[in-house]
């Protein structure tokens, strides 16, 4: 006579352990996915801004007119805080107080162009992404050659004008000047930078721009790594 084998089912405790393991794995996966999404958002923004700068550089050379990337780091928009405006200065007057449209008087929320000038593009920073942190790549950060001398331990060295605004100005001769207000450019002979970060992470992406050539470099940094 053969004895029938008894089938042993899952106990309640075993099922609870399995469910707990699945829950932990799902939570970990969500966290890692979220971190990757944050990285992609900051990376994507840095890529877009750098592409915008390259386009401004090429347009200035092709048209013989300055093209400015104007930064409004504190401007509140429907998608978050911070706006970038690409502006072709066809009248060569963007930094003249007497001009109908100038840097000091520009309304970042409703930008308009005067005369032969043109608002080319607007980028609004998404919620949770901002110009920052205040110390950029960190208090002790320095740039290697050929970008040595460019400040990267401030979020935006040029953003010291009204409401924190500032501008990277790509010139027809390939050089870049930097403005925080109307009048003469800032004394930044080596170049300037701008940093972006997530408010819920420590990742920083900095774009450094050389004054003499318009060459650029993107630096990635995360404190503690």
XYZ file of C-alpha atoms in Angstrom:
225
model
C 0.000 0.000 0.000
C 1.297 3.363 -0.982
C 0.886 6.248 1.354
C -0.353 9.419 -0.186
C 2.112 12.302 0.190
C 0.726 15.210 2.109
C 0.861 18.600 0.393
C 2.278 21.355 2.580
C 0.824 24.771 1.821
C 2.203 28.205 2.660
C 1.668 29.299 6.218
C 0.347 32.752 6.989
C 3.742 33.804 8.339
C 5.519 32.648 5.169
C 3.075 34.553 3.014
C 3.576 37.674 5.114
C 7.361 37.362 4.705
C 7.016 37.037 0.915
C 4.704 40.043 0.727
C 7.126 42.060 2.871
C 10.060 41.152 0.607
C 8.083 42.134 -2.492
C 7.131 45.410 -0.824
C 10.737 46.235 0.071
C 11.922 45.372 -3.445
C 9.208 47.549 -4.981
C 10.043 50.461 -2.684
C 13.749 50.159 -3.483
C 13.029 50.006 -7.204
C 10.839 53.107 -6.973
C 13.541 54.967 -5.031
C 16.247 54.066 -7.535
C 13.982 54.975 -10.428
C 13.225 58.298 -8.785
C 16.915 59.042 -8.337
C 17.569 58.190 -11.964
C 14.696 60.450 -13.019
C 16.183 63.303 -11.003
C 19.534 62.815 -12.671
C 17.940 62.748 -16.078
C 16.019 65.951 -15.383
C 19.121 67.883 -14.297
C 21.193 66.341 -17.083
C 18.505 67.147 -19.635
C 18.314 70.751 -18.484
C 22.097 71.130 -18.688
C 22.070 69.608 -22.179
C 19.304 71.962 -23.328
C 21.016 75.044 -21.920
C 24.350 74.116 -23.432
C 22.673 73.470 -26.798
C 21.000 76.864 -26.499
C 24.363 78.493 -25.828
C 25.946 76.744 -28.802
C 23.073 77.898 -30.978
C 23.487 81.463 -29.700
C 27.197 81.345 -30.463
C 26.598 80.159 -34.031
C 23.793 82.648 -34.657
C 25.920 85.565 -33.456
C 28.663 84.559 -35.863
C 26.241 84.047 -38.762
C 24.212 87.245 -38.301
C 26.888 89.602 -37.012
C 24.587 90.456 -34.088
C 24.997 89.694 -30.366
C 22.794 86.911 -28.994
C 22.137 86.902 -25.253
C 21.017 84.121 -22.962
C 19.261 86.038 -20.190
C 18.841 84.283 -16.847
C 15.984 85.031 -14.447
C 16.766 82.570 -11.617
C 14.081 83.822 -9.218
C 11.203 84.257 -11.674
C 8.117 82.222 -10.720
C 6.444 80.508 -13.668
C 3.608 78.017 -14.061
C 6.111 75.150 -14.047
C 8.494 76.198 -11.262
C 11.078 78.877 -10.504
C 13.578 80.152 -13.035
C 13.467 81.184 -16.682
C 16.028 81.473 -19.489
C 15.384 83.724 -22.489
C 17.389 83.637 -25.714
C 17.394 87.117 -27.253
C 18.924 88.263 -30.543
C 20.036 91.869 -30.077
C 19.436 93.071 -33.631
C 19.433 96.722 -32.530
C 22.659 96.408 -30.489
C 20.819 98.148 -27.675
C 19.903 95.523 -25.071
C 22.250 97.070 -22.504
C 21.430 100.706 -23.177
C 19.222 102.433 -20.598
C 17.828 104.642 -23.367
C 16.558 101.691 -25.419
C 12.884 100.739 -25.479
C 13.850 97.216 -24.377
C 16.877 96.770 -22.164
C 18.164 94.286 -19.609
C 17.215 96.305 -16.538
C 13.704 97.026 -17.764
C 12.881 93.678 -19.365
C 9.818 91.916 -17.985
C 10.956 88.313 -17.722
C 7.368 87.105 -17.384
C 6.314 88.777 -20.649
C 9.436 89.383 -22.731
C 9.143 91.453 -25.886
C 11.667 92.513 -28.501
C 12.203 95.938 -29.979
C 12.995 96.921 -33.566
C 15.115 94.328 -35.340
C 15.668 92.275 -32.199
C 13.902 88.986 -31.476
C 12.962 86.714 -28.576
C 14.161 83.390 -29.958
C 13.346 80.890 -27.241
C 12.211 80.565 -23.630
C 13.065 77.731 -21.228
C 11.236 77.468 -17.903
C 12.820 75.351 -15.186
C 10.620 72.487 -14.033
C 9.324 72.255 -10.472
C 12.066 70.943 -8.214
C 14.889 72.155 -10.466
C 16.609 75.468 -9.866
C 19.662 77.615 -10.482
C 21.839 76.531 -7.578
C 22.969 75.595 -5.065
C 24.387 78.930 -3.791
C 27.899 77.453 -3.623
C 27.748 75.930 -7.114
C 30.246 73.080 -7.356
C 31.325 73.686 -3.772
C 33.404 76.283 -1.874
C 36.739 74.720 -2.810
C 35.920 73.981 -6.461
C 38.385 75.137 -9.133
C 38.393 74.603 -12.868
C 41.226 72.919 -14.777
C 42.874 74.549 -17.789
C 41.761 75.921 -20.183
C 38.841 76.968 -17.951
C 40.950 77.893 -14.919
C 39.982 81.265 -13.530
C 36.254 80.736 -14.104
C 34.296 80.883 -10.853
C 32.266 77.721 -10.219
C 31.685 78.032 -6.456
C 28.764 80.425 -6.967
C 25.513 79.274 -8.566
C 25.521 82.062 -11.152
C 28.345 84.632 -10.894
C 26.652 86.908 -13.436
C 23.225 86.855 -11.750
C 23.696 89.930 -9.578
C 21.388 92.401 -11.303
C 17.770 93.346 -10.676
C 15.879 90.320 -9.286
C 19.090 88.328 -9.667
C 19.078 88.560 -13.460
C 22.149 88.303 -15.665
C 23.128 87.496 -19.249
C 25.676 85.520 -21.242
C 26.224 87.553 -24.416
C 27.658 85.725 -27.415
C 29.423 88.166 -29.708
C 29.890 87.939 -33.506
C 33.668 87.625 -33.102
C 33.323 84.442 -31.027
C 33.953 86.005 -27.643
C 31.474 86.060 -24.774
C 30.719 88.978 -22.480
C 28.656 88.949 -19.310
C 26.090 91.450 -18.071
C 24.218 91.915 -14.814
C 22.759 95.304 -15.745
C 22.752 97.989 -18.431
C 26.074 99.618 -19.208
C 29.510 98.055 -19.562
C 29.964 94.288 -19.168
C 31.170 92.618 -16.007
C 34.914 92.287 -15.492
C 35.155 88.520 -16.001
C 38.122 88.053 -18.339
C 38.258 84.262 -18.000
C 34.560 83.490 -18.294
C 31.532 82.641 -16.201
C 29.365 79.695 -15.240
C 25.858 78.665 -14.234
C 24.846 75.725 -12.032
C 21.609 73.758 -11.859
C 20.407 71.360 -9.178
C 17.390 69.518 -7.835
C 15.885 70.823 -4.611
C 15.385 67.237 -3.399
C 18.857 65.928 -4.227
C 22.456 67.085 -4.082
C 23.333 66.620 -7.732
C 24.774 69.662 -9.484
C 25.432 70.349 -13.156
C 27.578 73.364 -14.001
C 28.213 74.862 -17.433
C 31.417 76.903 -17.681
C 31.819 79.320 -20.613
C 35.193 80.752 -21.642
C 35.143 84.485 -22.392
C 37.801 84.536 -25.103
C 36.587 81.620 -27.242
C 33.054 80.723 -26.153
C 34.230 77.166 -25.455
C 32.106 75.305 -22.899
C 32.444 72.490 -20.421
C 29.780 70.750 -18.330
C 30.809 69.524 -14.882
C 28.854 66.937 -12.895
C 29.142 66.889 -9.127
C 27.413 65.259 -6.185
C 28.701 66.009 -2.667
C 30.154 63.002 -0.915
C 30.945 61.078 -4.100
